[in-house]
Coordinates of C-alpha atoms in Angstrom, one line a residue:
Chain L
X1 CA 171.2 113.0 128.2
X2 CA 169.1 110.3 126.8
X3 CA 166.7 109.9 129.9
X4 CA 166.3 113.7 129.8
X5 CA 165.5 114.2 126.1
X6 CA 163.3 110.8 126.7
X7 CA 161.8 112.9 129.7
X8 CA 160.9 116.2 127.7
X9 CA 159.1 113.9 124.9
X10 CA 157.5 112.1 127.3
X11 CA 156.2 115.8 129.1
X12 CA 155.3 117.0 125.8
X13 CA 152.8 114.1 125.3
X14 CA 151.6 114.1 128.4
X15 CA 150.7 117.9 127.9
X16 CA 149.5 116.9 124.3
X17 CA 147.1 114.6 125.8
X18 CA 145.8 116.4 128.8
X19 CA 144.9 119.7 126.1
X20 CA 143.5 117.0 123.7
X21 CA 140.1 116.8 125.9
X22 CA 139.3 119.9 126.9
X23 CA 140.3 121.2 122.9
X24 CA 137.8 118.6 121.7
X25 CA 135.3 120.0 124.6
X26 CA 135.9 123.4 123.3
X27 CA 134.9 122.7 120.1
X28 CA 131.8 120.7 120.0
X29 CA 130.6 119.7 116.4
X30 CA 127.6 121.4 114.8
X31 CA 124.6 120.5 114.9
X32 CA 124.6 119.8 111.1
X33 CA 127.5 117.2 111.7
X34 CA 125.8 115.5 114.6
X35 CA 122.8 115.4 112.3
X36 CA 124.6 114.5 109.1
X37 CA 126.2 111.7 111.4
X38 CA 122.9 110.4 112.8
X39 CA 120.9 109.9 109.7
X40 CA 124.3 108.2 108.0
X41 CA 124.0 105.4 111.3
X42 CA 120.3 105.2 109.9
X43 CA 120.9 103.7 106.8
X44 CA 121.7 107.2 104.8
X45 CA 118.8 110.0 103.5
X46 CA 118.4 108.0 100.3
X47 CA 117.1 104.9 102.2
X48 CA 115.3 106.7 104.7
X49 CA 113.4 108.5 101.3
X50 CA 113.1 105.5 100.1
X51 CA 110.5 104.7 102.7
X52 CA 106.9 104.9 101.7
X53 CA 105.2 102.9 103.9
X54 CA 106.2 100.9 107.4
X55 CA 104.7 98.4 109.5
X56 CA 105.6 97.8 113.1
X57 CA 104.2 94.7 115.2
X58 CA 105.1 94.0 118.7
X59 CA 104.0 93.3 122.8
X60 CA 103.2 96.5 125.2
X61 CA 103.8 96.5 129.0
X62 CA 102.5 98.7 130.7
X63 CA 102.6 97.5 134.3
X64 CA 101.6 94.1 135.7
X65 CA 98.9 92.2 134.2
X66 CA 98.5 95.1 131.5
X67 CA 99.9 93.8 128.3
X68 CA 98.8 93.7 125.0
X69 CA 99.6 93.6 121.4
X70 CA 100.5 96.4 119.3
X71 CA 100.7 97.2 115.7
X72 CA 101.5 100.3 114.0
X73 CA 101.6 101.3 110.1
X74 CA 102.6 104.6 109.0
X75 CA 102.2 105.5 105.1
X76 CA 103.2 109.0 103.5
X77 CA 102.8 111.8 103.5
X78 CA 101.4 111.1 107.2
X79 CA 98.8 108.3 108.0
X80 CA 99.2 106.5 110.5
X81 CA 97.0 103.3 111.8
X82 CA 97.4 102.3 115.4
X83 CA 96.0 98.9 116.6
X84 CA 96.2 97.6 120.5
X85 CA 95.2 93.8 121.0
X86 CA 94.1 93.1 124.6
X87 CA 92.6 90.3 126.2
X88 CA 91.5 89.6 122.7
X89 CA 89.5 92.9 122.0
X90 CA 91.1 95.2 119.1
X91 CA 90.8 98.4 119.1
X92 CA 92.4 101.1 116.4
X93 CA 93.4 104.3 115.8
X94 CA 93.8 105.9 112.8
X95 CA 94.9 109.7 111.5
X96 CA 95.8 111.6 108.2
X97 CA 97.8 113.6 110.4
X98 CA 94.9 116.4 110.0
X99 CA 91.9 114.6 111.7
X100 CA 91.6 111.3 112.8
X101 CA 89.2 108.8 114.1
X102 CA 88.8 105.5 116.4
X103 CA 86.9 102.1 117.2
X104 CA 87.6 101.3 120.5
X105 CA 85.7 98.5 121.9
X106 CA 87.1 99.0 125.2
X107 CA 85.0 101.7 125.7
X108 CA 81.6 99.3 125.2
X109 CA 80.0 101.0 122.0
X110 CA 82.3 99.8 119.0
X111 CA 81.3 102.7 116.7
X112 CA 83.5 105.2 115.2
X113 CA 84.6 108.2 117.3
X114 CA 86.6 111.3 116.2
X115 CA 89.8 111.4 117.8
X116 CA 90.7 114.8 120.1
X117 CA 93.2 117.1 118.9
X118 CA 95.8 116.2 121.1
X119 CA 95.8 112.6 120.0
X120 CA 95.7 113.7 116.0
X121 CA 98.6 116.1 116.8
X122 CA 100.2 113.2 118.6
X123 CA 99.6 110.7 115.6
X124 CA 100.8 113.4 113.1
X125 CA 104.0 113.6 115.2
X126 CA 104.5 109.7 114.1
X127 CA 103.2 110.3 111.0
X128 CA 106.8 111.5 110.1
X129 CA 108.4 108.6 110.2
X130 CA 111.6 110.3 109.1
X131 CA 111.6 112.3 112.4
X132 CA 112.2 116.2 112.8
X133 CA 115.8 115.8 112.4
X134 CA 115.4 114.6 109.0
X135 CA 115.4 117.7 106.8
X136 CA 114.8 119.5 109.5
X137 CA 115.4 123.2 107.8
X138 CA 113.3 122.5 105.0
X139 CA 110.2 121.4 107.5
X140 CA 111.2 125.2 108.8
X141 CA 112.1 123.4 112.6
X142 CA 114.5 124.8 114.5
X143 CA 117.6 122.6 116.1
X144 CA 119.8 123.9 118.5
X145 CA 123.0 121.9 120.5
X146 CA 122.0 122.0 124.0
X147 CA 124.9 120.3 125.5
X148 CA 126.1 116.6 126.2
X149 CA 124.7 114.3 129.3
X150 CA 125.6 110.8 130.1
X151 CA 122.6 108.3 129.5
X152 CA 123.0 105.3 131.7
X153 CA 127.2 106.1 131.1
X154 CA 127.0 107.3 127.8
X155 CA 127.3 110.5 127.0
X156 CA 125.0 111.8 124.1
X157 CA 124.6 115.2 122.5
X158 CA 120.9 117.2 123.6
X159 CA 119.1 118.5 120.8
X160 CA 116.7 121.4 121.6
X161 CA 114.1 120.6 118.4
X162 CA 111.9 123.6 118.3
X163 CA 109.1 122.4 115.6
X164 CA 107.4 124.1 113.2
X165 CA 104.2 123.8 115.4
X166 CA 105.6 125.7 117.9
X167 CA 106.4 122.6 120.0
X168 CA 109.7 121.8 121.6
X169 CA 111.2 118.1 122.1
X170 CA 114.8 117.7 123.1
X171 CA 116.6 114.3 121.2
X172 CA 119.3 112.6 122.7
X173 CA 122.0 111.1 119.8
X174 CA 124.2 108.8 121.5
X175 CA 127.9 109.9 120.9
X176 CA 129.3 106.4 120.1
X177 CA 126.9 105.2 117.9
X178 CA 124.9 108.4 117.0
X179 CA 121.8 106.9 117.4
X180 CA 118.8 108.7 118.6
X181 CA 118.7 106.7 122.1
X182 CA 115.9 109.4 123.7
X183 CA 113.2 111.8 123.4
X184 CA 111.6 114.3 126.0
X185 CA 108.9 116.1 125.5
X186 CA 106.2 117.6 126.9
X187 CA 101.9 116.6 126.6
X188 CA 98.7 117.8 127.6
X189 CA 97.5 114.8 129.8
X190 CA 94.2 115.4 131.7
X191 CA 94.8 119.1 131.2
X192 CA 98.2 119.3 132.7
X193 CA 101.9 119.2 130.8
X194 CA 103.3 116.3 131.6
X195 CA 107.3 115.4 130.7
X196 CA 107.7 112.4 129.0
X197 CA 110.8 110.6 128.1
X198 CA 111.0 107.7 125.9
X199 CA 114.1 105.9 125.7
X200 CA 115.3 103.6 122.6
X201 CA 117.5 100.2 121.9
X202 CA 118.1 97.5 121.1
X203 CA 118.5 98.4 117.5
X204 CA 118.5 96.5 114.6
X205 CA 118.7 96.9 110.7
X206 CA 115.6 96.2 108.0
X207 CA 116.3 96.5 104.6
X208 CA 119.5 98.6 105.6
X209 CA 117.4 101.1 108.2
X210 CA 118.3 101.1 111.9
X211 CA 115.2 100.4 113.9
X212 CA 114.7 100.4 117.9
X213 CA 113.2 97.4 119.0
X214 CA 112.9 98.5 122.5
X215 CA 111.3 101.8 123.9
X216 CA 110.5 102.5 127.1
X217 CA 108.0 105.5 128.3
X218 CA 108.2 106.9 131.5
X219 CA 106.4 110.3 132.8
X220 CA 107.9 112.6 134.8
X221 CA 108.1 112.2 138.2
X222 CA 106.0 108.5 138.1
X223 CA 106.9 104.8 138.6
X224 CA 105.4 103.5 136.3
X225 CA 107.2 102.7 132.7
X226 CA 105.0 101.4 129.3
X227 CA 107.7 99.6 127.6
X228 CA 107.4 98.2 123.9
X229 CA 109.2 95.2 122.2
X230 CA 109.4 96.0 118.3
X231 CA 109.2 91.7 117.0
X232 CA 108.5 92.9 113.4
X233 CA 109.3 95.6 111.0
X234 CA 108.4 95.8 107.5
X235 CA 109.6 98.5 105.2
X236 CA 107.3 99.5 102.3
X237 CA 104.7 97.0 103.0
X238 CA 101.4 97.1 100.5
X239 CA 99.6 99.6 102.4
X240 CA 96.2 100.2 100.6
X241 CA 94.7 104.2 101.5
X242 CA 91.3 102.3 102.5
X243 CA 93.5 101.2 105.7
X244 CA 93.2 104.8 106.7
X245 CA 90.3 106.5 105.2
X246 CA 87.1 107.4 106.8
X247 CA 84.8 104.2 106.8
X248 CA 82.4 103.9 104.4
X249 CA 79.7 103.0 106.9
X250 CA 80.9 105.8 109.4
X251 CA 80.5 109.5 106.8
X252 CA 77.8 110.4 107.9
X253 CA 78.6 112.9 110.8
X254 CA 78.5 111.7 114.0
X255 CA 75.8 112.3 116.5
Chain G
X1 CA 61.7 84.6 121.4
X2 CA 64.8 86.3 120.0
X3 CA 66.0 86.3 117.1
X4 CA 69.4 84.6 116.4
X5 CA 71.9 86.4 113.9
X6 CA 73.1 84.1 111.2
X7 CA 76.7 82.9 112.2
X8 CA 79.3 81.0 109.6
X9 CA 80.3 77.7 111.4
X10 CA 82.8 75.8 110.1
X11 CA 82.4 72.3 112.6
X12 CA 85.9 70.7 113.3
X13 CA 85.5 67.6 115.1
X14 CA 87.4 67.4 118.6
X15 CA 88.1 71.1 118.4
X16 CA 86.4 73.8 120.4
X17 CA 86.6 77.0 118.1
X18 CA 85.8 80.4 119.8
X19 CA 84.8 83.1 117.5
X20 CA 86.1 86.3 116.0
X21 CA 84.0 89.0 115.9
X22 CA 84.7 91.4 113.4
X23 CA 83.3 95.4 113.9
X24 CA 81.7 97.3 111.0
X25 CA 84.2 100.2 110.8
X26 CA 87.0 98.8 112.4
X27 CA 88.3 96.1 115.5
X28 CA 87.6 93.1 116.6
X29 CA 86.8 90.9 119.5
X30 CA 88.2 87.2 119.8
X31 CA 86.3 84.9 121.9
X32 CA 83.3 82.8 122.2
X33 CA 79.5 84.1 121.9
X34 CA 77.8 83.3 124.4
X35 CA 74.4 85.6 123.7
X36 CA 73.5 87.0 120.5
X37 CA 70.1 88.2 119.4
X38 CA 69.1 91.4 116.7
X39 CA 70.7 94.2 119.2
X40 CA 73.1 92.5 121.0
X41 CA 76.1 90.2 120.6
X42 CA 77.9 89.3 124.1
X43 CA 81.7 87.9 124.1
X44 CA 83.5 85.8 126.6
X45 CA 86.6 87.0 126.2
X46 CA 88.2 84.9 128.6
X47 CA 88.1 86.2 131.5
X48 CA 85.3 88.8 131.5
X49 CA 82.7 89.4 128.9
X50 CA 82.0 92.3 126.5
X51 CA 79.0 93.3 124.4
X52 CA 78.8 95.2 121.2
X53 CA 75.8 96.4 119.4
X54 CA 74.7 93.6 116.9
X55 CA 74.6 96.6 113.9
X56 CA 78.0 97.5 114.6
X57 CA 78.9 93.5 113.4
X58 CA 80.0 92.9 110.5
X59 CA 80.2 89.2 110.9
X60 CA 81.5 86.5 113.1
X61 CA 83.9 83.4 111.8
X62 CA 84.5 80.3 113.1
X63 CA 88.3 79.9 114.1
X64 CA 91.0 78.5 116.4
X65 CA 92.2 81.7 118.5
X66 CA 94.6 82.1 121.2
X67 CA 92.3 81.6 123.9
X68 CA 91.6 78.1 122.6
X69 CA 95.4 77.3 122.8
X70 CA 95.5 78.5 126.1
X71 CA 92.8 76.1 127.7
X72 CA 94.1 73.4 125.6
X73 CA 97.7 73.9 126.6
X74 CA 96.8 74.5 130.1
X75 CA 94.3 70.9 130.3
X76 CA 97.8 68.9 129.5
X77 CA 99.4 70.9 132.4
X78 CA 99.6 68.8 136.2
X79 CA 98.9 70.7 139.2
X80 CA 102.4 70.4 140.3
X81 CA 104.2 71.5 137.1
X82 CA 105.6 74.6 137.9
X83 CA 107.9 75.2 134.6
X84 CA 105.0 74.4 132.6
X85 CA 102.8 77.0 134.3
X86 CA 105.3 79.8 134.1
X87 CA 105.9 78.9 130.4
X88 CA 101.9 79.1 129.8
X89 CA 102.3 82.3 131.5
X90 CA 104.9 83.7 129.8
X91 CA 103.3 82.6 126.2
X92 CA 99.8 84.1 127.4
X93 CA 100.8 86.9 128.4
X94 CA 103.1 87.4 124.6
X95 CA 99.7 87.0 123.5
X96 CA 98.3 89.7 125.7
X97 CA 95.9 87.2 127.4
X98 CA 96.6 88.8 131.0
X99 CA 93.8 87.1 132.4
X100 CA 95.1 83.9 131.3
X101 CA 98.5 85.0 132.0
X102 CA 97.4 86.4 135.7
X103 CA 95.4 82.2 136.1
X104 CA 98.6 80.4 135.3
X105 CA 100.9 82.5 137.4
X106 CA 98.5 81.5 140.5
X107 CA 98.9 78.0 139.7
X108 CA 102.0 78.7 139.9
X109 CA 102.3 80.1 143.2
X110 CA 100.0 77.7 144.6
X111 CA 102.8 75.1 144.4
X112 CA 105.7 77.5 145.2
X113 CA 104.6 80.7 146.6
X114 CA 107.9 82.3 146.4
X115 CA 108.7 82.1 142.9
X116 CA 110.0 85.1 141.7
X117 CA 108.8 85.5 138.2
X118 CA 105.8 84.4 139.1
X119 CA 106.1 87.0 141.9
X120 CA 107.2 89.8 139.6
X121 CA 104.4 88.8 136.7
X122 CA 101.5 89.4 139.6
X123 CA 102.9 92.7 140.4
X124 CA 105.0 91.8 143.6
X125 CA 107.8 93.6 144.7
X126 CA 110.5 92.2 147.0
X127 CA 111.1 94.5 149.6
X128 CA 113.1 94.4 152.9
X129 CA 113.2 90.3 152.0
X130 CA 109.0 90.8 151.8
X131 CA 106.4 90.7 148.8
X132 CA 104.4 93.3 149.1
X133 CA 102.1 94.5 146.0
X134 CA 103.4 97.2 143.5
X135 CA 101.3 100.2 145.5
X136 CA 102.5 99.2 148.5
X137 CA 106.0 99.4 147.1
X138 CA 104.9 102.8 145.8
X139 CA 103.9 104.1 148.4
X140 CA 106.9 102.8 151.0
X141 CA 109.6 104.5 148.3
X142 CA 107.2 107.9 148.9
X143 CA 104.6 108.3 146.1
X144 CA 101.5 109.5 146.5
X145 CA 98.5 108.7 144.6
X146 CA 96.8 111.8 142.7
X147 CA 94.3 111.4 140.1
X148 CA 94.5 107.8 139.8
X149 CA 98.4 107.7 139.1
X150 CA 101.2 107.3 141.7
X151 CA 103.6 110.2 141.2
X152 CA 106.0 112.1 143.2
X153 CA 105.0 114.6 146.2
X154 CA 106.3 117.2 144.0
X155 CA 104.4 116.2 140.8
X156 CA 101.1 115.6 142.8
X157 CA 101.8 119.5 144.3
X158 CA 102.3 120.4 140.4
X159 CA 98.9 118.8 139.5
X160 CA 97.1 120.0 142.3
X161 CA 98.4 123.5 141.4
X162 CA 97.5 122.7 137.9
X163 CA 93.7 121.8 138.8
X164 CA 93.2 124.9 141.1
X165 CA 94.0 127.5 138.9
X166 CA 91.6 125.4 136.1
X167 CA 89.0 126.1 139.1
X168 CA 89.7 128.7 139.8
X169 CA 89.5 130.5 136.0
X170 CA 86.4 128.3 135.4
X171 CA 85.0 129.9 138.8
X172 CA 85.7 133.1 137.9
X173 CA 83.6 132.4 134.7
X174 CA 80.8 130.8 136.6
X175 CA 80.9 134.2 139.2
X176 CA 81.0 137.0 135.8
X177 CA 78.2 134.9 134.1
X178 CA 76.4 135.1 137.9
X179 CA 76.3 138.6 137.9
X180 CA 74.0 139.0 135.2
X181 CA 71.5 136.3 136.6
X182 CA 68.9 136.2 138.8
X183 CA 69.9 135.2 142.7
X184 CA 67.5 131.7 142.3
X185 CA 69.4 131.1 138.6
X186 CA 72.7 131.3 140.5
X187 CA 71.7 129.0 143.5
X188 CA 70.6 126.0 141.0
X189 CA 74.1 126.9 139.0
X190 CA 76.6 126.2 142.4
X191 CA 74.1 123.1 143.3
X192 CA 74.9 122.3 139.7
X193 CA 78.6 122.8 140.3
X194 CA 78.9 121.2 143.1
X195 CA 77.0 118.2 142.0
X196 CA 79.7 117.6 139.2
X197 CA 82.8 118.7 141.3
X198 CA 82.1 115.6 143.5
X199 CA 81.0 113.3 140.6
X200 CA 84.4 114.4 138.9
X201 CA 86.3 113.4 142.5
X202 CA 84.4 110.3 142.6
X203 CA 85.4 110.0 138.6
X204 CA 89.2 110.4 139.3
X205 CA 89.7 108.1 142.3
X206 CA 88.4 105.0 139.7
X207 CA 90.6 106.7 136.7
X208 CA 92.9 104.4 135.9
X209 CA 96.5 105.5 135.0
X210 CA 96.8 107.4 132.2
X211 CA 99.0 105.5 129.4
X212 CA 101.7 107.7 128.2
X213 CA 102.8 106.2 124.6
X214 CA 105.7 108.9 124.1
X215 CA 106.4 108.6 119.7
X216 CA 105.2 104.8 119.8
X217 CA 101.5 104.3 119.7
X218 CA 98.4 106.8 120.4
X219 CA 94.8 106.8 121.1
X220 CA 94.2 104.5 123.6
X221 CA 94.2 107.3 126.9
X222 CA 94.4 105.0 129.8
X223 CA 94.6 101.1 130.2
X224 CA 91.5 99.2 129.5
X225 CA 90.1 97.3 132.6
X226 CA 88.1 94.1 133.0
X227 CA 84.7 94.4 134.8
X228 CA 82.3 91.9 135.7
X229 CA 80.5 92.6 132.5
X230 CA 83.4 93.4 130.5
X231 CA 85.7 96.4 129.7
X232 CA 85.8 100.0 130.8
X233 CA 87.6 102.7 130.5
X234 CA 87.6 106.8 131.1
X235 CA 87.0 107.3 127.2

């Protein structure tokens, strides 16, 4: 009598268990939730607020022999300064999100040059350093759950981000950690769209934020990979506007 | 004779200094002058040279820069040290010296020419038990080259599709703007067009790769290259 009662309980949680999964799969969370979740494993929305001004240094890779230094600030409401060391030679990029403008001695004349829209709309992109999932309704984007996928094993919830430009990225939060562990979108390169992906780790806190350290690039369909290692990150640094604005010596409009 | 722009020299005895040039609106260049006169300044930059226009300069100091710590770390180094070689590499290359990085990872193959790392840093890829460079990897797993960029069949197909119809719409602008031109304005147009369709091929068989910086980085389109007389790049 006992092994039979034992046998129905043990039946019962077998069944239990097998409906446990696909109740869970029935009833994915919102995208709120997975939202809510992902900017609590940042540090929380009154750190990330907190966050006036950030500077990133670190090494670029972007095949052999093709590496190079990088820094990056970003300042509110959306500067953003863009510096890439190699062989010696700097060169720098800088936006207001609106326009923007380079010196890039690579190119042979070291005078400033206005940057093309697709680079501004690019740099404005990173000029908000909280990311579109960060109050996204009031920056009027649009999220949408597009499923889970497994990312090297681990599954992660898809994000359809439709922005308020009109653009659409999908974001990848990993479901363990809820970190955002990859982006795809699609750019204008040499006049055709091109998917890229970029991929984050490695993360690590600064001043209680969660920053990845690694990020890897790759384009659709292509070998190659540009990889970055983040070595420093400093929150609210002394970031004067003068790194951003105009130079003095360049207002005059260009020829 | 020409003349010479005033340069701040700070002289430290038994150190070689190179020089860092800083640019007028923005940038700089690390390395050592090696020509400078009222229009020009020219940079060895270790590796290659580049020149700037003297009135973009807004002035040159004296200082102990990477490069120098690179030639003095690599005058200790024997010609048979191959961990101190690959160690130089590795610390160049941090540095985003790939020159430097490229010169000690030789050395180091010199001495043992099947060191992996130093394989791997050049751009080797074992295949079938063979090194063989990174394109001829590429093209063994099936990429194609198109526009300066190895890619998939399928994404080359994509592009190419991509570029005809561009052709194609900017032809059909050429052929409605024809129509309302002489015969002889229309002949010096397609010897126009045809003249920068095959400058534009010749362009994008030297393109190099474009860099795709995906949320982390901007600006800089493609991966700048060292001439003989310095950098280029597509702008």
């Amino acid at each position: 009598m006992i092994k039979v009662a034992s046998a129905v309980v043990l039946c019962a949680f077998v069944s239990a268990s097998l409906a446990a999964p696909s109740a869970l799969a029935a009833s994915p969370p919102t995208v709120d939730k997975i939202v809510a979740k992902y900017v609590a494993a940042r540090g929380g929305l009154t750190k990330i607020r907190s966050v006036q001004s950030l500077r990133q240094k670190g090494h670029v890779t972007a095949g052999p022999n093709q590496e190079g230094v990088v820094m990056r600030e970003l300042k509110r409401p959306a500067h953003t300064r863009f510096e890439l060391k190699v062989q010696g030679v700097t060169a720098v990029f800088v936006s207001d999100g609106k326009q923007g403008w380079r010196v890039n001695p690579f190119d042979g004349d070291a005078e400033r040059k206005p940057l093309s829209d697709e680079v501004v709309a690019e740099a404005a992109e990173q000029g908000d350093f909280e990311g579109p999932l960060v109050d996204w309704k009031a920056k009027g984007h649009k999220v949408e759950l597009a499923g889970q996928e497994d990312l090297a094993g681990r599954p992660a919830y898809k994000l359809k981000v439709t922005l308020a430009s009109g653009g659409v990225r999908y974001d990848y939060i990993d479901v363990k950690s809820m970190n955002l562990v990859r982006t795809e979108t699609t750019r204008q390169v040499r006049g055709r769209p091109v998917q890229i992906q970029a991929t984050f780790g490695d993360f690590k806190k600064t001043d209680g934020l969660l920053f990845p350290h690694f990020v890897e690039v790759a384009a659709a369909g292509r070998p190659n990979t540009l990889r970055i290692d983040v070595e420093s990150v400093e929150v609210n640094p002394e970031l004067s506007d003068a790194r951003f604005a105009m130079p003095a010596s360049a207002q005059k409009p260009l020829p | 004779m020409k003349k010479l722009f005033p340069i701040l020299v700070l002289f430290v005895p038994g150190v070689l200094f190179a020089d860092e040039v800083y640019l007028k609106d923005a940038g700089s260049i690390s390395g050592r002058v090696v020509e400078q006169d009222e229009t020009t300044v020219k940079v060895d930059i270790g590796g290659g040279f580049i020149s700037v226009p003297a009135a973009r300069v807004e002035r040159i100091e004296k200082g102990r820069t990477a490069l120098d710590e690179y030639e003095e770390r690599a005058a200790k180094l024997g010609p048979k040290d191959v961990e101190g070689w690959k160690t130089l590499a590795r610390w160049a290359s941090k540095q985003g010296y790939s020159a430097q990085a490229r010169e000690a990872c030789q050395k180091v193959l010199a001495i043992a020419p099947d060191d992996a790392d130093a394989r791997k840093a050049l751009g080797f890829v074992s295949l079938d038990g063979k090194w063989v460079t990174l394109e001829e990897s590429y093209r063994a797993k099936g990429y194609v080259k198109y526009d300066g960029e190895w890619m998939t069949p399928a994404e080359a197909q994509a592009a190419q599709a991509a570029d005809a119809s561009d052709r194609a719409k900017r032809n059909a602008e050429y052929r409605a703007n024809a129509e309302q031109n002489a015969a002889v304005q229309e002949q010096a147009r397609a010897e126009k067009r045809a003249e920068q369709e095959q400058y534009e091929k010749e362009k994008a068989e030297q393109l190099n790769p474009p860099v795709y910086w995906g949320g982390w980085g901007y600006g800089a389109s493609s991966w700048p290259t060292m001439g003989t007389d310095g950098f280029w790049s597509d702008k």
